[in-house]
PDB file of C-alpha atoms in Angstrom:
ATOM      1  CA  LEU A   1     114.683  51.807 119.793  1.00  0.00           C
ATOM      2  CA  ASN A   2     115.789  51.164 123.336  1.00  0.00           C
ATOM      3  CA  VAL A   3     115.469  54.425 125.272  1.00  0.00           C
ATOM      4  CA  LEU A   4     117.896  53.241 127.941  1.00  0.00           C
ATOM      5  CA  SER A   5     120.684  52.858 125.370  1.00  0.00           C
ATOM      6  CA  LEU A   6     120.498  56.530 124.377  1.00  0.00           C
ATOM      7  CA  PRO A   7     122.930  58.996 125.940  1.00  0.00           C
ATOM      8  CA  ARG A   8     121.492  60.839 128.927  1.00  0.00           C
ATOM      9  CA  THR A   9     121.332  64.240 127.162  1.00  0.00           C
ATOM     10  CA  THR A  10     119.406  62.744 124.235  1.00  0.00           C
ATOM     11  CA  TYR A  11     116.993  61.038 126.611  1.00  0.00           C
ATOM     12  CA  ILE A  12     116.360  64.296 128.474  1.00  0.00           C
ATOM     13  CA  PHE A  13     115.857  66.127 125.165  1.00  0.00           C
ATOM     14  CA  PHE A  14     113.223  63.637 124.007  1.00  0.00           C
ATOM     15  CA  MET A  15     111.471  63.616 127.359  1.00  0.00           C
ATOM     16  CA  ALA A  16     111.176  67.419 127.566  1.00  0.00           C
ATOM     17  CA  LYS A  17     107.626  68.721 127.591  1.00  0.00           C
ATOM     18  CA  GLU A  18     108.490  71.777 125.488  1.00  0.00           C
ATOM     19  CA  SER A  19     110.192  71.945 122.156  1.00  0.00           C
ATOM     20  CA  VAL A  20     113.576  73.640 121.911  1.00  0.00           C
ATOM     21  CA  LEU A  21     111.998  76.477 119.924  1.00  0.00           C
ATOM     22  CA  THR A  22     109.397  77.150 122.625  1.00  0.00           C
ATOM     23  CA  TYR A  23     112.132  77.026 125.263  1.00  0.00           C
ATOM     24  CA  PHE A  24     114.185  79.713 123.525  1.00  0.00           C
ATOM     25  CA  VAL A  25     111.181  81.936 122.902  1.00  0.00           C
ATOM     26  CA  LYS A  26     110.106  81.658 126.527  1.00  0.00           C
ATOM     27  CA  LYS A  27     113.592  82.696 127.564  1.00  0.00           C
ATOM     28  CA  SER A  28     112.636  85.947 125.778  1.00  0.00           C
ATOM     29  CA  TRP A  29     115.938  86.758 124.107  1.00  0.00           C
ATOM     30  CA  MET A  30     114.022  87.283 120.867  1.00  0.00           C
ATOM     31  CA  LEU A  31     111.947  90.032 122.437  1.00  0.00           C
ATOM     32  CA  TYR A  32     115.113  91.791 123.586  1.00  0.00           C
ATOM     33  CA  VAL A  33     116.632  91.634 120.089  1.00  0.00           C
ATOM     34  CA  LEU A  34     113.465  92.956 118.445  1.00  0.00           C
ATOM     35  CA  GLY A  35     113.139  95.646 121.094  1.00  0.00           C
ATOM     36  CA  PHE A  36     116.721  96.774 120.607  1.00  0.00           C
ATOM     37  CA  PHE A  37     116.309  97.137 116.845  1.00  0.00           C
ATOM     38  CA  PHE A  38     113.033  99.046 117.151  1.00  0.00           C
ATOM     39  CA  ILE A  39     114.366 101.422 119.797  1.00  0.00           C
ATOM     40  CA  ALA A  40     117.538 102.082 117.773  1.00  0.00           C
ATOM     41  CA  SER A  41     115.522 102.574 114.599  1.00  0.00           C
ATOM     42  CA  GLY A  42     113.053 104.982 116.164  1.00  0.00           C
ATOM     43  CA  LEU A  43     115.732 107.029 117.898  1.00  0.00           C
ATOM     44  CA  GLY A  44     117.878 107.175 114.754  1.00  0.00           C
ATOM     45  CA  LYS A  45     114.954 108.526 112.752  1.00  0.00           C
ATOM     46  CA  ALA A  46     114.022 110.991 115.491  1.00  0.00           C
ATOM     47  CA  ILE A  47     117.566 112.391 115.638  1.00  0.00           C
ATOM     48  CA  GLU A  48     117.444 113.413 111.984  1.00  0.00           C
ATOM     49  CA  ILE A  49     113.711 113.758 111.391  1.00  0.00           C
ATOM     50  CA  SER A  50     114.044 116.066 108.377  1.00  0.00           C
ATOM     51  CA  SER A  51     115.795 113.412 106.268  1.00  0.00           C
ATOM     52  CA  PHE A  52     113.211 110.836 107.326  1.00  0.00           C
ATOM     53  CA  ILE A  53     110.395 113.197 106.311  1.00  0.00           C
ATOM     54  CA  THR A  54     112.081 113.572 102.906  1.00  0.00           C
ATOM     55  CA  LEU A  55     112.306 109.785 102.560  1.00  0.00           C
ATOM     56  CA  VAL A  56     108.634 109.294 103.429  1.00  0.00           C
ATOM     57  CA  GLN A  57     107.617 112.085 101.060  1.00  0.00           C
ATOM     58  CA  SER A  58     109.558 110.393  98.254  1.00  0.00           C
ATOM     59  CA  LEU A  59     107.312 107.375  98.770  1.00  0.00           C
ATOM     60  CA  LEU A  60     103.961 108.984  99.562  1.00  0.00           C
ATOM     61  CA  GLY A  61     104.258 112.306  97.742  1.00  0.00           C
ATOM     62  CA  LYS A  62     104.635 115.753  99.222  1.00  0.00           C
ATOM     63  CA  SER A  63     101.360 115.784 101.096  1.00  0.00           C
ATOM     64  CA  ILE A  64     100.571 116.774 104.642  1.00  0.00           C
ATOM     65  CA  TRP A  65      99.787 113.100 105.393  1.00  0.00           C
ATOM     66  CA  ALA A  66     103.318 112.057 104.470  1.00  0.00           C
ATOM     67  CA  GLY A  67     104.720 114.601 106.938  1.00  0.00           C
ATOM     68  CA  ILE A  68     102.340 113.475 109.657  1.00  0.00           C
ATOM     69  CA  ALA A  69     103.211 109.809 109.040  1.00  0.00           C
ATOM     70  CA  ALA A  70     106.922 110.636 109.222  1.00  0.00           C
ATOM     71  CA  LEU A  71     106.428 112.395 112.558  1.00  0.00           C
ATOM     72  CA  ILE A  72     104.354 109.552 114.034  1.00  0.00           C
ATOM     73  CA  ILE A  73     106.497 106.573 112.960  1.00  0.00           C
ATOM     74  CA  PRO A  74     109.615 107.150 115.178  1.00  0.00           C
ATOM     75  CA  PRO A  75     107.728 107.393 118.489  1.00  0.00           C
ATOM     76  CA  VAL A  76     105.617 104.380 117.539  1.00  0.00           C
ATOM     77  CA  GLU A  77     108.802 102.401 116.819  1.00  0.00           C
ATOM     78  CA  VAL A  78     110.318 103.387 120.160  1.00  0.00           C
ATOM     79  CA  ALA A  79     107.082 102.504 121.972  1.00  0.00           C
ATOM     80  CA  ILE A  80     106.940  99.070 120.326  1.00  0.00           C
ATOM     81  CA  GLY A  81     110.626  98.545 121.076  1.00  0.00           C
ATOM     82  CA  LEU A  82     110.164  99.408 124.747  1.00  0.00           C
ATOM     83  CA  ALA A  83     107.099  97.176 124.960  1.00  0.00           C
ATOM     84  CA  LEU A  84     109.074  94.310 123.454  1.00  0.00           C
ATOM     85  CA  ALA A  85     112.131  94.860 125.652  1.00  0.00           C
ATOM     86  CA  PHE A  86     110.097  95.112 128.860  1.00  0.00           C
ATOM     87  CA  HIS A  87     107.644  92.338 127.876  1.00  0.00           C
ATOM     88  CA  ILE A  88     104.626  94.619 128.009  1.00  0.00           C
ATOM     89  CA  TYR A  89     101.869  92.852 126.072  1.00  0.00           C
ATOM     90  CA  PRO A  90     104.453  90.798 124.168  1.00  0.00           C
ATOM     91  CA  ARG A  91     101.959  89.254 121.768  1.00  0.00           C
ATOM     92  CA  TYR A  92     100.467  92.600 120.734  1.00  0.00           C
ATOM     93  CA  SER A  93     103.843  94.297 120.498  1.00  0.00           C
ATOM     94  CA  SER A  94     105.248  91.484 118.351  1.00  0.00           C
ATOM     95  CA  ALA A  95     102.186  91.798 116.101  1.00  0.00           C
ATOM     96  CA  GLY A  96     102.868  95.527 115.813  1.00  0.00           C
ATOM     97  CA  ALA A  97     106.491  94.747 114.991  1.00  0.00           C
ATOM     98  CA  MET A  98     105.350  92.345 112.246  1.00  0.00           C
ATOM     99  CA  VAL A  99     103.090  94.980 110.720  1.00  0.00           C
ATOM    100  CA  LEU A 100     105.740  97.701 110.791  1.00  0.00           C
ATOM    101  CA  LEU A 101     108.456  95.419 109.412  1.00  0.00           C
ATOM    102  CA  THR A 102     106.175  94.291 106.594  1.00  0.00           C
ATOM    103  CA  VAL A 103     105.291  97.874 105.655  1.00  0.00           C
ATOM    104  CA  PHE A 104     108.893  99.084 105.930  1.00  0.00           C
ATOM    105  CA  THR A 105     110.292  96.172 103.923  1.00  0.00           C
ATOM    106  CA  GLY A 106     107.662  96.660 101.228  1.00  0.00           C
ATOM    107  CA  ALA A 107     108.368 100.388 101.071  1.00  0.00           C
ATOM    108  CA  PHE A 108     112.111  99.786 100.851  1.00  0.00           C
ATOM    109  CA  ALA A 109     111.648  97.129  98.148  1.00  0.00           C
ATOM    110  CA  TYR A 110     109.527  99.549  96.119  1.00  0.00           C
ATOM    111  CA  ASN A 111     112.002 102.394  96.622  1.00  0.00           C
ATOM    112  CA  TYR A 112     114.950 100.140  95.755  1.00  0.00           C
ATOM    113  CA  PHE A 113     113.544  98.409  92.674  1.00  0.00           C
ATOM    114  CA  VAL A 114     111.549 101.329  91.220  1.00  0.00           C
ATOM    115  CA  ASN A 115     113.471 104.433  92.295  1.00  0.00           C
ATOM    116  CA  GLY A 116     116.952 102.923  92.713  1.00  0.00           C
ATOM    117  CA  VAL A 117     117.347 104.148  96.297  1.00  0.00           C
ATOM    118  CA  GLU A 118     120.056 102.088  98.036  1.00  0.00           C
ATOM    119  CA  ASP A 119     119.736 103.402 101.612  1.00  0.00           C
ATOM    120  CA  CYS A 120     116.679 102.017 103.361  1.00  0.00           C
ATOM    121  CA  GLY A 121     116.732 104.765 105.985  1.00  0.00           C
ATOM    122  CA  CYS A 122     115.946 102.094 108.564  1.00  0.00           C
ATOM    123  CA  PHE A 123     118.045 103.639 111.312  1.00  0.00           C
ATOM    124  CA  GLY A 124     118.047 107.289 110.288  1.00  0.00           C
ATOM    125  CA  ALA A 125     121.141 109.098 111.513  1.00  0.00           C
ATOM    126  CA  LEU A 126     122.794 106.061 113.092  1.00  0.00           C
ATOM    127  CA  GLU A 127     125.659 105.406 110.672  1.00  0.00           C
ATOM    128  CA  ILE A 128     126.725 102.202 112.409  1.00  0.00           C
ATOM    129  CA  PHE A 129     123.660 100.390 111.030  1.00  0.00           C
ATOM    130  CA  LYS A 130     124.063 101.523 107.387  1.00  0.00           C
ATOM    131  CA  THR A 131     124.267  98.397 105.230  1.00  0.00           C
ATOM    132  CA  SER A 132     123.900  97.269 101.649  1.00  0.00           C
ATOM    133  CA  PRO A 133     120.383  96.643 100.317  1.00  0.00           C
ATOM    134  CA  LEU A 134     120.878  92.853 100.429  1.00  0.00           C
ATOM    135  CA  ILE A 135     121.892  92.959 104.103  1.00  0.00           C
ATOM    136  CA  SER A 136     118.935  95.263 104.839  1.00  0.00           C
ATOM    137  CA  PHE A 137     116.524  92.777 103.274  1.00  0.00           C
ATOM    138  CA  ILE A 138     118.112  89.851 105.120  1.00  0.00           C
ATOM    139  CA  ARG A 139     117.975  91.766 108.424  1.00  0.00           C
ATOM    140  CA  ASN A 140     114.335  92.760 107.910  1.00  0.00           C
ATOM    141  CA  PHE A 141     113.255  89.221 106.984  1.00  0.00           C
ATOM    142  CA  SER A 142     115.152  87.843 109.984  1.00  0.00           C
ATOM    143  CA  LEU A 143     113.446  90.331 112.290  1.00  0.00           C
ATOM    144  CA  MET A 144     110.091  89.439 110.727  1.00  0.00           C
ATOM    145  CA  ALA A 145     110.773  85.773 111.470  1.00  0.00           C
ATOM    146  CA  LEU A 146     111.586  86.638 115.092  1.00  0.00           C
ATOM    147  CA  ALA A 147     108.382  88.662 115.364  1.00  0.00           C
ATOM    148  CA  VAL A 148     106.344  85.778 113.931  1.00  0.00           C
ATOM    149  CA  LEU A 149     107.935  83.344 116.394  1.00  0.00           C
ATOM    150  CA  CYS A 150     107.285  85.682 119.323  1.00  0.00           C
ATOM    151  CA  PHE A 151     103.680  86.030 118.219  1.00  0.00           C
ATOM    152  CA  ARG A 152     103.238  82.304 117.625  1.00  0.00           C
ATOM    153  CA  TYR A 153     104.882  81.234 120.895  1.00  0.00           C
ATOM    154  CA  PRO A 154     103.991  83.982 123.379  1.00  0.00           C
ATOM    155  CA  LEU A 155     105.594  84.234 126.789  1.00  0.00           C
ATOM    156  CA  SER A 156     103.930  82.455 129.636  1.00  0.00           C
ATOM    157  CA  HIS A 157     101.950  84.605 132.043  1.00  0.00           C
ATOM    158  CA  GLU A 158     104.634  84.287 134.702  1.00  0.00           C
ATOM    159  CA  SER A 159     107.351  85.967 132.619  1.00  0.00           C
ATOM    160  CA  ALA A 160     105.287  88.734 131.002  1.00  0.00           C
ATOM    161  CA  LEU A 161     104.858  92.023 132.837  1.00  0.00           C
ATOM    162  CA  TRP A 162     101.357  92.726 131.563  1.00  0.00           C
TER     163      TRP A 162
END
């Protein structure tokens, strides 16, 4: 393979020190997307907290712990979303996003397959984000993949705020 016979753009691509995936992650658009979804999700649940408490109690039972969990989850989601959007400890916040997405997707899968519930309650009162169960699963798995990539390829120290 004669490198000089390759088109200039191909040559530059092969000579780059970073992979394309690392380049896109360092440009941090993935953190903004994750942050947006977590902020929207937390605010949507906080707007109509009573329906979210009912949803959590349908999963965990009507205990005091279910109510406490339902009151804690929306502010935690907003905090993780803000941390992602403003690049505050991006590796830790993407790890938190992975954990929450895994728990939420598992809870929705259980509720969907066992109880027949079709609304994941992901965005609470925000009707614009209401989707079919298949789209909800695809969205959650896509967001999990973004969180894994952000964790695996963290921002460089120059572009992170903290």
